[in-house]
Every structure is written in C-alpha cells, then in structure tokens.
C-alpha cells in the first residue's frame, strides 16, 4: 500500500478495482461459454443476459474507481487555457458537480432498487432478482463520492490542474493564431 493511501483509500481500491476486475473476468468467462456453446451447437440462453449485467456492474465500478484515481474525463484543454483565477475555481466546480451528480444517481438508483424489490422483478433467463443487479447504482454512487473525498486528500494537484503542463501547454490565443515562420534550408 502506498504511504499516501489511507485506510479509506485501500478499502475503496478493494471495493472498486477488485470488484470491477471480478466483473471483467466474469464477462470474459461468460462470453467464452457463449461462444463455445454456439460452436458446439448447444447455445446457452442465459449468457447474453449475464454478460449484459456483468458489464453494467463493471462500468459502474469503473466509474467509481476513476473518480478515486482522478482518471475521469475532464476538459483539461479548456482549463489550461484559462487564467489562473479561473483554474483555481476548477476544483470546487469539479467537486460540487460530481457530488451532485452522484447524489442524484444514488437517489435514483435507491428508488429503482426499491421499486424492483417491491415488484419482485426477476431477470428473464437468470432467475436473479433485478434489485440485486440494480444495487450497483447506489453502491457506485457512494463509492464515487468517497473516491472524490479520497482523491482530494491524495491527488488534489491533479484535480486542480495547478500545473498546466499536466493538461496542455500554456499558450495564449494570440500565439495560436500567429503563423509560425518556415525554417530555411
């Protein structure tokens, strides 16, 4: 474990990275079963649905892991071009918008799971309760918010983009519009 990693960071890494890795292996195995069963002329009906649900879990866990490691999509080009004052505002905007998004995702996911549980809904071919599959929405929302907290502690410089070289080289619009002189041979 890295010296900067806290207990929270280690627990989040295990919860997101390891669980997403298990989902990836699950997708790989189920797809191999699907291909092999079709080649043998005995297609298995549950493999397509299992692949889809494992993929959904993998994506939501990967999203939470991405916020923990600050490997999420950001508009670094735009941020790097802004004045230093605006770049300083990128951190609170990033944190607030991300937390609001995941709060809404968690709230919506919770109500979806609650509805699936009350309706006793099951997957078509797997005979698995759909609330079990849907729980990844609120789980990943909580993991992502905790990941944001952890990344603020350990990778704040990446979030702030304090060093423009991390995103894009600093330049002005006047420099980009000025044609460069051609080199003489």
Coordinates of C-alpha atoms in Angstrom, one line a residue:
X1 CA 0.0 0.0 0.0
X2 CA 1.3 3.5 -0.9
X3 CA 2.3 5.7 2.1
X4 CA -0.2 8.3 0.9
X5 CA -3.0 5.7 0.8
X6 CA -5.3 5.8 3.9
X7 CA -7.5 3.0 5.1
X8 CA -10.3 4.6 3.1
X9 CA -8.2 4.6 0.0
X10 CA -7.3 0.9 0.5
X11 CA -10.9 -0.1 1.1
X12 CA -12.1 1.9 -1.9
X13 CA -9.4 0.3 -4.1
X14 CA -10.5 -3.1 -3.0
X15 CA -14.2 -2.3 -3.4
X16 CA -13.8 -0.8 -6.9
X17 CA -10.8 -2.2 -8.6
X18 CA -11.0 -5.8 -7.4
X19 CA -14.8 -6.0 -7.8
X20 CA -14.5 -4.5 -11.3
X21 CA -11.8 -7.0 -12.1
X22 CA -14.0 -9.8 -11.0
X23 CA -16.8 -8.4 -13.3
X24 CA -14.3 -8.3 -16.2
X25 CA -13.3 -11.9 -15.6
X26 CA -16.9 -12.8 -15.3
X27 CA -17.7 -11.2 -18.7
X28 CA -14.8 -13.0 -20.3
X29 CA -15.8 -16.4 -18.9
X30 CA -19.5 -16.0 -19.8
X31 CA -18.7 -14.8 -23.4
X32 CA -16.3 -17.8 -23.8
X33 CA -19.1 -20.1 -22.6
X34 CA -21.5 -18.4 -25.0
X35 CA -19.1 -18.8 -28.0
X36 CA -18.2 -22.4 -27.1
X37 CA -21.8 -23.4 -26.7
X38 CA -22.7 -22.0 -30.0
X39 CA -19.8 -23.7 -31.7
X40 CA -20.9 -27.0 -30.2
X41 CA -24.4 -26.4 -31.5
X42 CA -26.0 -26.1 -28.0
X43 CA -26.4 -22.4 -27.3
X44 CA -26.9 -21.4 -23.7
X45 CA -29.8 -18.9 -23.2
X46 CA -28.6 -17.1 -20.1
X47 CA -25.1 -16.0 -21.3
X48 CA -26.3 -12.9 -23.2
X49 CA -28.2 -11.5 -20.2
X50 CA -25.4 -12.4 -17.7
X51 CA -22.8 -10.6 -19.9
X52 CA -25.0 -7.5 -20.0
X53 CA -25.5 -7.4 -16.2
X54 CA -21.8 -8.1 -15.5
X55 CA -20.9 -5.3 -18.0
X56 CA -23.2 -2.9 -16.2
X57 CA -21.6 -3.7 -12.9
X58 CA -18.1 -3.4 -14.5
X59 CA -18.9 0.1 -15.9
X60 CA -20.4 1.5 -12.7
X61 CA -17.5 0.2 -10.6
X62 CA -15.0 1.6 -13.1
X63 CA -16.7 4.9 -12.9
X64 CA -16.3 5.0 -9.1
X65 CA -12.6 3.8 -9.5
X66 CA -12.0 6.6 -12.0
X67 CA -13.1 9.3 -9.6
X68 CA -10.8 7.8 -6.8
X69 CA -7.8 7.9 -9.1
X70 CA -8.8 11.2 -10.9
X71 CA -8.8 9.4 -14.2
X72 CA -12.2 10.8 -15.3
X73 CA -13.0 12.8 -18.3
X74 CA -12.2 16.5 -17.8
X75 CA -11.9 19.5 -20.0
X76 CA -8.2 20.0 -19.3
X77 CA -7.6 21.8 -22.6
X78 CA -10.1 24.4 -21.7
X79 CA -8.9 24.6 -18.0
X80 CA -5.3 25.0 -19.1
X81 CA -6.2 27.9 -21.4
X82 CA -8.0 29.9 -18.6
X83 CA -6.4 32.5 -16.4
X84 CA -5.0 31.2 -13.0
X85 CA -8.1 32.6 -11.2
X86 CA -10.5 30.5 -13.2
X87 CA -8.2 27.5 -12.9
X88 CA -8.4 27.8 -9.1
X89 CA -12.3 27.6 -9.4
X90 CA -12.0 24.3 -11.3
X91 CA -11.6 22.3 -8.0
X92 CA -14.8 23.5 -6.3
X93 CA -16.7 23.2 -9.6
X94 CA -15.4 19.7 -10.1
X95 CA -16.2 18.5 -6.6
X96 CA -19.6 20.2 -6.4
X97 CA -20.8 19.0 -9.8
X98 CA -19.5 15.5 -9.2
X99 CA -21.1 15.1 -5.8
X100 CA -24.4 16.5 -7.0
X101 CA -24.3 14.0 -10.0
X102 CA -23.6 11.1 -7.8
X103 CA -26.1 12.1 -5.2
X104 CA -28.8 12.2 -7.9
X105 CA -27.5 8.8 -9.2
X106 CA -27.6 7.3 -5.8
X107 CA -31.1 8.7 -5.0
X108 CA -32.5 7.5 -8.4
X109 CA -30.7 4.1 -8.0
X110 CA -32.1 3.6 -4.5
X111 CA -35.7 4.3 -5.7
X112 CA -35.2 2.0 -8.7
X113 CA -33.9 -0.8 -6.4
X114 CA -36.8 -0.2 -4.0
X115 CA -39.3 -0.5 -6.9
X116 CA -37.7 -3.6 -8.3
X117 CA -37.8 -5.2 -4.8
X118 CA -41.5 -4.3 -4.2
X119 CA -42.4 -5.6 -7.7
X120 CA -40.4 -8.8 -7.1
X121 CA -38.9 -8.4 -10.6
X122 CA -36.5 -11.0 -11.8
X123 CA -34.2 -11.3 -14.8
X124 CA -35.7 -13.1 -17.7
X125 CA -33.3 -16.0 -18.1
X126 CA -31.2 -15.9 -15.0
X127 CA -33.9 -16.0 -12.3
X128 CA -31.9 -13.5 -10.3
X129 CA -33.8 -10.7 -8.6
X130 CA -33.4 -7.4 -10.5
X131 CA -32.9 -5.4 -7.3
X132 CA -29.6 -7.4 -6.9
X133 CA -28.4 -6.2 -10.3
X134 CA -29.7 -2.6 -9.7
X135 CA -28.0 -2.2 -6.4
X136 CA -24.8 -1.2 -8.3
X137 CA -26.3 2.3 -8.9
X138 CA -26.5 3.5 -5.3
X139 CA -23.4 1.4 -4.4
X140 CA -21.3 3.0 -7.1
X141 CA -22.6 6.5 -6.2
X142 CA -21.5 6.1 -2.6
X143 CA -18.1 4.7 -3.7
X144 CA -17.6 7.5 -6.2
X145 CA -18.3 10.2 -3.6
X146 CA -15.9 8.5 -1.2
X147 CA -13.5 8.3 -4.0
X148 CA -13.8 12.1 -4.6
X149 CA -13.0 12.6 -0.9
X150 CA -10.0 10.3 -1.1
X151 CA -8.7 11.9 -4.3
X152 CA -9.0 15.4 -2.7
X153 CA -6.7 14.1 0.0
X154 CA -4.2 12.3 -2.2
X155 CA -4.4 13.7 -5.7
X156 CA -5.6 17.3 -5.2
X157 CA -2.9 18.7 -7.6
X158 CA -4.4 16.6 -10.5
X159 CA -7.9 17.8 -9.8
X160 CA -6.8 21.4 -9.6
X161 CA -4.6 21.2 -12.6
X162 CA -2.3 23.5 -10.7
X163 CA 0.4 22.8 -13.3
X164 CA -0.9 23.5 -16.8
X165 CA 1.7 21.1 -18.2
X166 CA -0.4 18.3 -16.7
X167 CA -3.2 19.1 -19.1
X168 CA -1.9 21.1 -22.0
X169 CA 0.9 23.5 -22.5
X170 CA 0.0 27.1 -21.6
X171 CA -0.5 29.3 -24.5
X172 CA -2.5 32.4 -25.5
X173 CA -5.0 32.6 -28.3
X174 CA -2.8 35.3 -30.0
X175 CA 0.1 32.8 -30.2
X176 CA -2.1 30.1 -31.7
X177 CA -3.4 32.5 -34.4
X178 CA 0.1 33.7 -35.4
X179 CA 1.6 31.6 -38.2
X180 CA 5.0 30.2 -37.4
X181 CA 7.8 31.2 -39.8
X182 CA 9.0 28.4 -42.0
X183 CA 12.6 27.2 -41.5
X184 CA 15.1 27.9 -44.2
X185 CA 17.1 25.0 -45.6

